[in-house]
Coordinates of C-alpha atoms in Angstrom, one line a residue:
M1 CA -2.4 -1.0 3.0
A2 CA -2.8 -1.3 1.4
V3 CA -1.0 1.6 -3.3
Q4 CA 2.0 3.2 -4.3
D5 CA 3.7 3.2 -7.6
G6 CA 3.3 4.5 -11.0
Q7 CA 4.6 4.9 -14.5
P8 CA 3.7 8.1 -16.4
M9 CA 4.3 7.0 -19.9
N10 CA 1.1 7.1 -21.7
L11 CA 1.0 4.7 -24.7
S12 CA -2.4 4.9 -26.3
D13 CA -4.0 4.3 -29.7
S14 CA -6.4 7.2 -28.9
E15 CA -5.5 10.6 -30.3
D16 CA -7.1 12.3 -27.4
E17 CA -4.5 11.0 -24.9
E18 CA -1.6 13.2 -24.5
W19 CA 2.0 12.0 -24.3
P20 CA 3.7 13.0 -21.0
T21 CA 6.1 15.3 -22.8
E22 CA 7.9 16.5 -19.6
E23 CA 9.0 13.1 -18.7
V24 CA 10.1 11.7 -22.1
Q25 CA 11.5 15.0 -23.4
P26 CA 15.0 14.5 -21.6
L27 CA 15.3 11.4 -23.6
L28 CA 14.6 13.3 -26.9
D29 CA 16.0 16.7 -26.4
N30 CA 19.6 15.7 -26.0
K31 CA 21.1 14.9 -29.3
A32 CA 24.3 13.5 -27.6
Q33 CA 24.9 12.3 -24.2
T34 CA 28.1 11.4 -22.4
L35 CA 27.6 8.2 -20.5
G36 CA 30.5 6.2 -19.1
G37 CA 32.9 8.2 -21.1
A38 CA 31.4 7.4 -24.5
Q39 CA 29.3 9.6 -26.7
H40 CA 25.9 8.3 -27.6
V41 CA 23.6 9.8 -30.1
T42 CA 20.0 10.1 -28.7
N43 CA 18.6 7.1 -30.4
I44 CA 16.2 4.8 -28.5
S45 CA 18.4 1.9 -29.0
S46 CA 21.4 3.6 -27.4
V47 CA 19.8 4.9 -24.2
P48 CA 21.5 2.8 -21.5
L49 CA 18.4 1.6 -19.6
I50 CA 19.6 -2.0 -19.4
G51 CA 23.2 -1.9 -18.6
S52 CA 22.7 0.5 -15.8
R53 CA 19.7 -1.4 -14.3
Q54 CA 21.6 -4.4 -13.0
C55 CA 20.5 -5.9 -9.9
C56 CA 23.2 -4.3 -7.7
S57 CA 22.5 -0.8 -9.0
A58 CA 21.9 2.0 -6.6
R59 CA 18.2 2.4 -7.4
W60 CA 17.5 -1.3 -7.2
N61 CA 19.3 -1.3 -3.8
L62 CA 17.0 1.6 -2.9
S63 CA 14.0 -0.4 -4.0
F64 CA 15.2 -3.3 -1.8
L65 CA 15.6 -1.1 1.3
M66 CA 12.2 0.4 0.7
F67 CA 10.8 -3.1 0.3
L68 CA 12.2 -4.0 3.7
G69 CA 11.0 -0.7 5.2
F70 CA 7.5 -1.1 4.1
S71 CA 7.5 -4.6 5.4
M72 CA 8.4 -3.2 8.7
V73 CA 5.6 -0.5 8.3
Y74 CA 3.0 -3.1 7.9
A75 CA 4.5 -5.5 10.5
L76 CA 4.3 -2.7 13.0
R77 CA 0.8 -1.9 12.0
V78 CA -0.8 -5.4 11.9
N79 CA 0.8 -7.1 14.9
L80 CA -1.7 -5.9 17.4
S81 CA -4.5 -7.5 15.3
V82 CA -3.2 -10.9 16.2
A83 CA -1.7 -10.0 19.5
M84 CA -5.2 -8.9 20.6
V85 CA -6.4 -12.5 20.5
A86 CA -3.8 -13.3 23.2
M87 CA -4.1 -10.0 25.2
V88 CA -7.7 -10.4 26.3
N89 CA -9.3 -13.0 28.4
S90 CA -11.8 -13.5 25.7
T91 CA -11.9 -12.0 22.2
V92 CA -15.7 -12.3 22.3
P93 CA -17.9 -10.0 24.2
Q94 CA -20.0 -11.1 27.2
P95 CA -23.6 -10.8 26.2
V96 CA -26.6 -11.8 28.4
D97 CA -27.1 -15.0 26.5
N98 CA -23.4 -16.0 26.3
S99 CA -24.2 -19.7 25.5
T100 CA -26.1 -18.7 22.3
Y101 CA -23.2 -16.5 21.3
L102 CA -20.6 -19.1 21.6
A103 CA -22.6 -22.0 20.1
V104 CA -23.2 -20.4 16.7
C105 CA -20.4 -22.4 15.1
P106 CA -18.8 -25.5 16.4
D107 CA -15.1 -25.7 17.6
H108 CA -13.5 -27.5 14.7
S109 CA -10.0 -27.4 16.2
A110 CA -8.5 -30.8 16.8
D111 CA -8.4 -31.8 20.5
N112 CA -9.9 -28.5 21.3
S113 CA -6.6 -26.8 20.5
S114 CA -8.2 -23.4 20.6
N115 CA -8.9 -23.6 24.2
T116 CA -5.6 -25.4 24.9
S117 CA -3.7 -22.6 23.2
R118 CA -5.6 -20.1 25.4
E119 CA -4.4 -21.8 28.5
T120 CA -0.8 -21.7 27.4
L121 CA -1.1 -17.8 26.9
K122 CA -0.5 -17.0 30.5
V123 CA -0.8 -13.3 30.2
Q124 CA -4.3 -12.8 28.9
Q125 CA -5.2 -10.0 31.4
F126 CA -7.5 -7.4 29.7
Q127 CA -11.3 -7.4 29.8
W128 CA -12.0 -5.7 26.5
D129 CA -15.3 -6.3 24.7
S130 CA -15.5 -6.2 20.9
T131 CA -16.4 -2.6 20.8
T132 CA -13.3 -1.5 22.9
Q133 CA -11.2 -3.8 20.6
G134 CA -12.5 -2.0 17.6
V135 CA -11.5 1.4 19.1
I136 CA -8.1 0.3 19.9
L137 CA -7.5 -1.2 16.4
S138 CA -8.9 1.9 14.7
S139 CA -7.0 4.3 16.9
F140 CA -3.8 4.0 14.8
F141 CA -5.5 5.7 12.0
Y142 CA -6.5 8.7 14.1
G143 CA -2.8 9.9 13.9
Y144 CA -2.2 8.3 10.4
I145 CA -4.7 10.5 8.7
L146 CA -3.2 13.7 10.1
T147 CA 0.3 13.5 8.3
Q148 CA -0.6 12.2 4.9
V149 CA -0.9 15.6 3.1
P150 CA 1.8 17.5 5.2
G151 CA 4.1 14.5 4.7
G152 CA 3.8 14.4 0.9
Y153 CA 4.2 18.2 0.8
L154 CA 7.2 18.4 3.0
A155 CA 8.8 15.3 1.4
G156 CA 8.3 16.8 -2.1
Y157 CA 10.1 20.0 -0.9
F158 CA 12.9 18.8 1.3
G159 CA 13.3 15.2 0.1
G160 CA 11.9 11.9 1.3
K161 CA 14.8 10.2 3.0
L162 CA 14.4 12.0 6.3
F163 CA 10.6 11.7 6.5
L164 CA 10.5 7.9 5.5
G165 CA 13.3 7.1 7.9
L166 CA 11.8 9.0 10.8
G167 CA 8.3 7.6 10.1
V168 CA 9.5 4.0 10.7
L169 CA 11.9 5.0 13.5
V170 CA 9.2 6.8 15.6
T171 CA 6.7 4.0 15.0
A172 CA 9.2 1.3 16.0
A173 CA 10.3 3.2 19.1
L174 CA 6.7 3.8 20.3
T175 CA 5.9 0.1 19.5
L176 CA 8.4 -0.8 22.3
L177 CA 6.1 1.0 24.8
T178 CA 3.0 -0.9 23.8
P179 CA 3.0 -3.4 26.8
L180 CA 3.4 -0.6 29.2
A181 CA 0.6 1.6 27.6
A182 CA -1.7 -1.5 27.6
S183 CA -1.0 -2.1 31.3
L184 CA -1.8 1.6 32.2
G185 CA -5.2 1.3 30.5
V186 CA -7.1 1.7 27.2
P187 CA -6.8 5.5 26.9
Y188 CA -3.1 5.2 27.1
L189 CA -3.0 2.5 24.5
V190 CA -5.3 4.4 22.1
I191 CA -3.0 7.5 22.4
L192 CA 0.1 5.4 21.8
R193 CA -1.4 3.8 18.7
A194 CA -2.5 7.2 17.4
L195 CA 1.0 8.5 17.8
E196 CA 2.3 5.4 16.0
G197 CA -0.1 6.2 13.1
F198 CA 1.1 9.8 13.1
G199 CA 4.7 8.6 12.6
E200 CA 3.8 6.2 9.8
G201 CA 1.5 8.5 7.9
V202 CA 4.5 10.2 6.2
T203 CA 6.1 7.0 4.8
Y204 CA 4.2 6.3 1.5
P205 CA 4.1 10.1 0.4
A206 CA 7.7 10.1 1.1
M207 CA 8.4 7.1 -1.0
N208 CA 6.7 8.8 -4.0
A209 CA 8.7 11.9 -3.5
M210 CA 11.9 9.9 -3.5
W211 CA 11.1 8.0 -6.6
A212 CA 10.4 11.2 -8.5
K213 CA 14.1 11.8 -8.3
W214 CA 15.4 8.2 -8.5
A215 CA 13.2 6.3 -10.9
P216 CA 13.6 6.9 -14.7
P217 CA 10.1 7.4 -16.1
L218 CA 10.2 4.1 -18.0
E219 CA 11.3 2.0 -15.0
R220 CA 9.0 3.5 -12.3
S221 CA 6.4 0.8 -12.4
R222 CA 8.8 -2.1 -11.7
L223 CA 10.8 -0.2 -9.1
M224 CA 7.8 1.2 -7.2
T225 CA 5.7 -1.9 -7.4
F226 CA 8.6 -3.9 -5.9
S227 CA 9.2 -1.5 -3.1
G228 CA 5.5 -0.9 -2.4
T229 CA 4.7 -4.7 -2.2
G230 CA 6.7 -4.9 1.0
G231 CA 3.5 -4.0 2.8
S232 CA 1.9 -7.3 1.7
F233 CA 5.1 -9.2 2.3
G234 CA 5.4 -7.7 5.8
S235 CA 1.9 -8.6 6.7
F236 CA 2.5 -12.2 5.3
V237 CA 5.5 -12.5 7.6
A238 CA 4.2 -10.6 10.6
L239 CA 0.9 -12.3 11.2
P240 CA 2.1 -16.0 11.7
L241 CA 5.2 -14.8 13.4
T242 CA 3.1 -12.8 15.9
G243 CA 1.0 -15.9 16.5
F244 CA 4.1 -18.0 17.1
I245 CA 5.6 -15.3 19.5
C246 CA 2.4 -15.0 21.4
H247 CA 2.2 -18.8 21.9
S248 CA 5.9 -19.3 22.8
L249 CA 7.0 -16.2 24.6
G250 CA 4.0 -14.1 25.4
W251 CA 2.2 -11.2 23.6
A252 CA 4.5 -8.6 25.1
Y253 CA 7.6 -9.9 23.1
V254 CA 5.7 -9.2 19.9
F255 CA 6.1 -5.5 20.4
Y256 CA 9.7 -5.7 21.7
I257 CA 10.9 -7.8 18.8
F258 CA 9.1 -5.8 16.0
G259 CA 10.0 -2.5 17.7
A260 CA 13.7 -3.4 17.8
A261 CA 13.7 -4.6 14.2
G262 CA 12.2 -1.4 13.0
C263 CA 14.9 0.6 14.8
I264 CA 17.6 -1.5 13.1
W265 CA 16.1 -0.8 9.7
A266 CA 16.0 2.8 10.3
L267 CA 19.7 2.9 11.2
L268 CA 20.6 1.2 7.9
W269 CA 18.3 3.5 6.1
F270 CA 20.0 6.6 7.3
C271 CA 23.5 5.2 6.7
L272 CA 22.9 3.9 3.2
V273 CA 20.4 6.1 1.5
T274 CA 20.6 9.5 -0.2
D275 CA 17.9 11.8 -1.3
E276 CA 19.0 12.0 -5.0
P277 CA 21.5 10.2 -7.2
L278 CA 23.9 13.2 -7.4
S279 CA 24.8 12.8 -3.7
H280 CA 25.1 9.0 -3.6
P281 CA 28.7 8.1 -2.7
R282 CA 28.7 4.6 -4.3
I283 CA 26.6 5.0 -7.5
S284 CA 28.4 4.5 -10.8
K285 CA 28.8 7.6 -13.1
Q286 CA 26.9 5.7 -15.8
E287 CA 23.9 5.0 -13.7
R288 CA 24.1 8.6 -12.2
D289 CA 24.0 10.2 -15.7
H290 CA 21.4 8.0 -16.9
I291 CA 19.0 8.7 -14.0
T292 CA 19.6 12.5 -14.0
S293 CA 19.2 12.8 -17.9
S294 CA 16.0 10.7 -18.0
V295 CA 14.4 12.2 -14.9
G296 CA 15.2 15.8 -16.0
L297 CA 13.2 18.6 -14.5
Q298 CA 10.6 16.1 -13.3
G299 CA 12.9 15.2 -10.4
Q300 CA 13.0 18.7 -9.1
C301 CA 11.3 19.6 -5.9
H302 CA 7.9 21.2 -6.5
G303 CA 8.4 24.2 -4.5
W304 CA 6.0 25.8 -1.9
T305 CA 3.3 26.9 -4.2
L306 CA 0.9 24.1 -5.4
P307 CA -2.2 24.2 -7.6
F308 CA -4.4 23.0 -4.8
L309 CA -7.7 24.5 -6.3
S310 CA -7.1 22.8 -9.6
M311 CA -6.3 19.6 -7.8
L312 CA -9.4 19.6 -5.8
T313 CA -11.6 20.4 -8.7
S314 CA -10.1 17.7 -10.8
L315 CA -12.7 14.8 -11.6
P316 CA -10.0 12.2 -12.4
L317 CA -8.4 13.0 -9.0
W318 CA -11.7 12.5 -7.2
A319 CA -12.1 9.2 -9.0
I320 CA -8.9 8.1 -7.4
I321 CA -10.1 9.4 -4.0
I322 CA -13.4 7.5 -4.2
A323 CA -11.7 4.4 -5.3
H324 CA -9.0 4.7 -2.6
F325 CA -11.7 5.0 0.1
C326 CA -13.9 2.1 -1.2
I327 CA -11.2 -0.3 -1.8
N328 CA -9.5 0.5 1.6
W329 CA -12.8 -0.1 3.4
S330 CA -12.5 -3.7 2.6
F331 CA -8.7 -3.9 2.8
Y332 CA -8.7 -2.3 6.4
T333 CA -11.8 -4.4 7.5
L334 CA -9.7 -7.5 6.6
L335 CA -6.3 -6.2 7.8
T336 CA -7.5 -5.2 11.3
T337 CA -10.4 -7.5 12.1
L338 CA -9.9 -10.8 10.1
P339 CA -8.0 -12.4 13.1
S340 CA -11.1 -11.5 15.3
Y341 CA -13.5 -13.1 12.8
M342 CA -11.4 -16.3 12.7
A343 CA -11.3 -16.4 16.6
Q344 CA -14.9 -15.4 17.2
V345 CA -16.7 -17.4 14.4
L346 CA -14.4 -19.9 13.0
H347 CA -12.8 -20.8 16.3
F348 CA -9.2 -21.1 15.0
S349 CA -6.3 -21.3 17.6
I350 CA -3.9 -18.5 17.9
K351 CA -1.2 -20.3 15.8
E352 CA -3.7 -21.3 13.2
N353 CA -5.1 -17.7 13.3
G354 CA -1.7 -16.1 12.6
F355 CA -0.9 -18.4 9.8
L356 CA -4.2 -18.5 7.9
S357 CA -4.6 -14.7 8.3
A358 CA -1.2 -14.4 6.6
V359 CA -2.1 -16.4 3.5
P360 CA -4.2 -13.6 1.8
Y361 CA -1.2 -11.3 2.1
F362 CA 1.2 -13.8 0.3
T363 CA -1.3 -14.2 -2.6
S364 CA -1.8 -10.4 -2.6
W365 CA 1.9 -9.9 -2.9
V366 CA 2.2 -12.3 -5.9
M367 CA -0.9 -10.9 -7.5
S368 CA 0.5 -7.3 -7.3
I369 CA 3.7 -8.2 -9.0
I370 CA 1.9 -10.1 -11.7
C371 CA -0.6 -7.3 -12.4
G372 CA 2.2 -4.7 -12.6
Q373 CA 4.0 -6.7 -15.1
L374 CA 0.9 -7.3 -17.2
A375 CA -0.1 -3.7 -17.1
D376 CA 3.3 -2.7 -18.4
R377 CA 3.3 -5.2 -21.2
M378 CA -0.2 -4.1 -22.3
R379 CA 0.9 -0.5 -22.5
E380 CA 4.2 -1.3 -24.0
R381 CA 2.6 -3.2 -26.9
R382 CA -0.1 -0.5 -27.3
I383 CA -2.9 -3.0 -26.9
V384 CA -5.0 -0.5 -25.1
S385 CA -4.7 2.9 -23.6
T386 CA -3.4 3.8 -20.1
T387 CA -6.9 4.9 -19.1
F388 CA -8.3 1.5 -20.1
V389 CA -5.5 -0.4 -18.3
R390 CA -6.1 1.5 -15.0
K391 CA -9.8 1.1 -15.2
M392 CA -9.7 -2.6 -16.1
F393 CA -7.5 -3.5 -13.1
T394 CA -9.6 -1.4 -10.7
V395 CA -12.7 -3.2 -11.8
I396 CA -11.0 -6.6 -11.3
G397 CA -9.9 -5.4 -7.9
S398 CA -13.3 -4.1 -6.8
V399 CA -16.3 -5.8 -8.5
L400 CA -14.9 -9.3 -8.4
P401 CA -13.9 -9.3 -4.7
A402 CA -17.3 -7.9 -3.9
A403 CA -18.8 -11.1 -5.4
F404 CA -16.7 -13.3 -3.1
F405 CA -17.5 -11.2 0.0
I406 CA -21.2 -11.8 -0.7
A407 CA -20.5 -15.5 -1.1
T408 CA -18.7 -15.6 2.2
A409 CA -21.8 -14.2 3.9
F410 CA -23.8 -17.2 2.7
I411 CA -21.5 -20.1 3.9
D412 CA -22.0 -19.6 7.7
C413 CA -19.8 -22.0 9.5
D414 CA -17.9 -23.7 6.7
Y415 CA -14.5 -22.5 7.6
V416 CA -12.7 -24.0 4.6
A417 CA -14.9 -22.1 2.2
A418 CA -14.7 -19.0 4.2
M419 CA -11.0 -18.9 4.2
A420 CA -10.9 -19.8 0.6
F421 CA -13.4 -16.9 -0.4
L422 CA -11.7 -14.4 1.8
T423 CA -8.3 -15.4 0.3
V424 CA -9.6 -15.0 -3.2
S425 CA -11.1 -11.7 -2.4
S426 CA -7.9 -10.3 -1.0
T427 CA -6.0 -11.6 -3.9
L428 CA -8.3 -9.8 -6.4
I429 CA -8.2 -6.6 -4.4
A430 CA -4.4 -6.5 -5.1
A431 CA -5.2 -6.0 -8.8
N432 CA -5.6 -2.4 -7.9
S433 CA -1.8 -2.2 -7.6
A434 CA -2.0 -1.7 -11.4
G435 CA -5.2 0.3 -11.3
F436 CA -6.0 3.5 -9.4
S437 CA -3.2 2.9 -6.9
I438 CA -0.5 4.1 -9.5
N439 CA -2.8 6.6 -11.2
H440 CA -1.3 9.5 -9.3
I441 CA 1.8 9.5 -11.4
D442 CA -0.2 9.1 -14.6
I443 CA -2.2 12.4 -14.1
A444 CA 0.4 14.5 -12.3
P445 CA 3.9 13.0 -11.9
R446 CA 5.3 16.3 -10.5
Y447 CA 2.9 16.3 -7.5
A448 CA 2.7 12.5 -7.0
G449 CA 3.7 12.6 -3.3
V450 CA 1.1 15.3 -2.5
L451 CA -1.6 13.5 -4.5
L452 CA -0.9 10.4 -2.7
G453 CA -1.2 12.2 0.7
I454 CA -4.5 13.7 -0.5
T455 CA -6.0 10.4 -1.6
N456 CA -4.6 8.4 1.2
T457 CA -6.1 10.8 3.7
F458 CA -9.5 9.8 2.4
G459 CA -8.2 6.2 2.1
T460 CA -7.3 6.2 5.8
L461 CA -10.9 7.1 7.0
P462 CA -12.0 3.4 6.6
G463 CA -9.1 2.3 8.9
M464 CA -10.6 4.6 11.6
I465 CA -14.3 3.7 10.9
A466 CA -14.4 0.0 9.7
P467 CA -13.0 -1.6 13.0
T468 CA -15.4 0.2 15.2
V469 CA -18.3 -0.6 12.8
V470 CA -17.3 -4.2 12.8
G471 CA -17.1 -4.2 16.7
Y472 CA -20.5 -2.7 16.9
L473 CA -22.2 -5.1 14.4
T474 CA -20.6 -8.2 16.1
A475 CA -21.1 -7.2 19.6
Q476 CA -24.3 -9.5 20.2
N477 CA -24.1 -12.1 17.5
A478 CA -20.8 -12.6 15.7
L479 CA -22.1 -14.7 12.8
A480 CA -25.0 -12.5 11.9
G481 CA -23.0 -9.4 12.5
W482 CA -20.2 -10.6 10.1
K483 CA -22.8 -11.3 7.5
I484 CA -23.7 -7.6 7.5
V485 CA -20.0 -6.7 7.5
F486 CA -19.4 -8.7 4.3
Y487 CA -22.5 -7.1 2.6
I488 CA -21.4 -3.6 3.4
S489 CA -18.0 -4.2 2.1
A490 CA -19.3 -5.7 -1.1
A491 CA -21.6 -2.6 -1.7
I492 CA -18.8 -0.2 -1.1
L493 CA -16.4 -2.1 -3.3
T494 CA -18.8 -2.1 -6.1
F495 CA -19.6 1.6 -5.8
G496 CA -15.8 2.5 -5.9
G497 CA -15.1 0.4 -9.0
V498 CA -18.1 1.9 -10.9
F499 CA -17.3 5.5 -9.9
Y500 CA -13.6 5.1 -11.0
T501 CA -14.6 3.4 -14.3
A502 CA -16.9 6.4 -15.1
F503 CA -14.6 9.3 -14.2
G504 CA -10.9 8.0 -14.0
S505 CA -8.3 9.0 -16.4
G506 CA -4.8 7.9 -17.4
E507 CA -3.9 11.3 -19.1
P508 CA -1.6 13.9 -17.6
Q509 CA -3.7 16.8 -16.3
A510 CA -3.1 20.4 -17.5
W511 CA -2.7 21.6 -13.9
S512 CA 0.2 19.2 -13.4
K513 CA 2.2 21.1 -16.0
G514 CA 1.3 24.6 -14.9
I515 CA -1.1 25.1 -17.9
P516 CA -4.5 26.6 -17.4
E517 CA -7.4 24.1 -17.7
G518 CA -8.7 25.8 -20.8
K519 CA -5.4 25.4 -22.7
Q520 CA -4.9 21.6 -21.9
R521 CA -5.5 20.7 -25.6
D522 CA -3.3 23.3 -26.9
Q523 CA -0.1 21.3 -25.9
K524 CA 0.4 18.7 -28.6
S525 CA 1.6 15.3 -27.8
I526 CA 4.9 14.1 -29.0
T527 CA 4.8 11.3 -31.6
S528 CA 7.8 9.2 -31.9
P529 CA 7.6 6.0 -33.9
T530 CA 11.1 5.0 -32.9
L531 CA 10.1 5.2 -29.2
I532 CA 6.9 3.3 -29.8
N533 CA 8.4 0.6 -31.9
H534 CA 11.4 0.0 -29.7
P535 CA 10.3 -0.1 -26.0
V536 CA 13.4 0.9 -24.0
W537 CA 12.7 -1.3 -21.0
S538 CA 12.7 -4.6 -22.8
P539 CA 15.4 -6.9 -21.3
D540 CA 18.5 -7.4 -23.6
P541 CA 20.6 -10.4 -22.8
D542 CA 23.6 -8.8 -24.3
D543 CA 23.6 -6.0 -21.8

């Protein structure tokens, strides 16, 4: 999954777009600041954004720990997708005409390595058809959906450290019990995976809540993009590693190794991280003063009362919700069922399966970083408005992947073209990291954690539905069923991109500032030629 950073500064040529006054104001209000023992007049060139942003700063250390944490989050989530190939006696169902089912595509593996690898996996002990596998894979999201909004709400009030750390720790501890649950039966495994999802559901909303206190407004995109891309990197590492462990040690060790790694990360997290800069024991005074002065009131907890009615009647928020659902449909289809497609239709061995399934996540990781940097540069130079940037990257991440999904449906058994098209599709979907995925902080930075919880609740539904739908469609004829899967994914992707393009926005909404809807235009935007002409986040080699 998978969506998770933002930068609220709105540089636009349009007079209709508002400047997010509450975020930039701390930089403009203080006529003099004491930073590192020296007096600095509030001049854009004197704000210490570079000197205190060195690689070893507390906030970049936090970003790196989050990167590792979300690598673990996705490793714990996706390992079952590949391990499933080793856990069952056959990853294909047993229809009446089994010979027809298996003969759709030839086995291209050299020396019949697919069958050989199956013989070496000595613990394939479960008789699960494709429908049962779909239910097991989707069960994670039964619990995941329940803690999105509560997690964002509580993390925004109490702080995100506890919820992010506990989310990973609980999921990792339960992962250690996966072999036991599987041996007891499908219902036990489904319940266990749902509980794992329940624990993980708070992690991304908690991340947003923490960055509201830690990330200066003009650095949010870089900090949050880096930490959030841990999900793609974790999938890239976990998928081939899972295949290797299954082949070498057996599938049970997958869950023991990843579960133990998650527990170790949680221990480091609780020992090294604080909820806010003021309580960090190792942060420099310069960095602490810089963060607190630039974040200002925006870093405060939002309190118990939230403008839920205004949120739920906000069309820009619904544009994010629809886009989140539609893009996640294709994302979760590939995340949870791509290894099954490669085993059922393309007949890759388990080691090939794990490696090739990971390739799209590496390219997605790179694509996310590139798009985040490109989006920042476009906004920094006032080439286009924030609204245009968000819509452009969302279209790139929805309509273009849809075209490659359709192309995949037409290539039948050409496994080289199939993997190429699916890799390109996944890579393009990652463009959404600079689109709707970070739009929460554009429209309501104060409530970014809650908004992510709301949209990710809807975005989790595909994780519950898609694997079951795929299992049902491919139960009798894998190749024909997967064609339908690709058509459905393409249609849903296109709809999400079109809807967001029509109704999305990059402007801060009135309800995010406690202003009645009818008075949104009464608040004038701040115009600051100095701020515009001298972007404060441009690297300076002298600092």
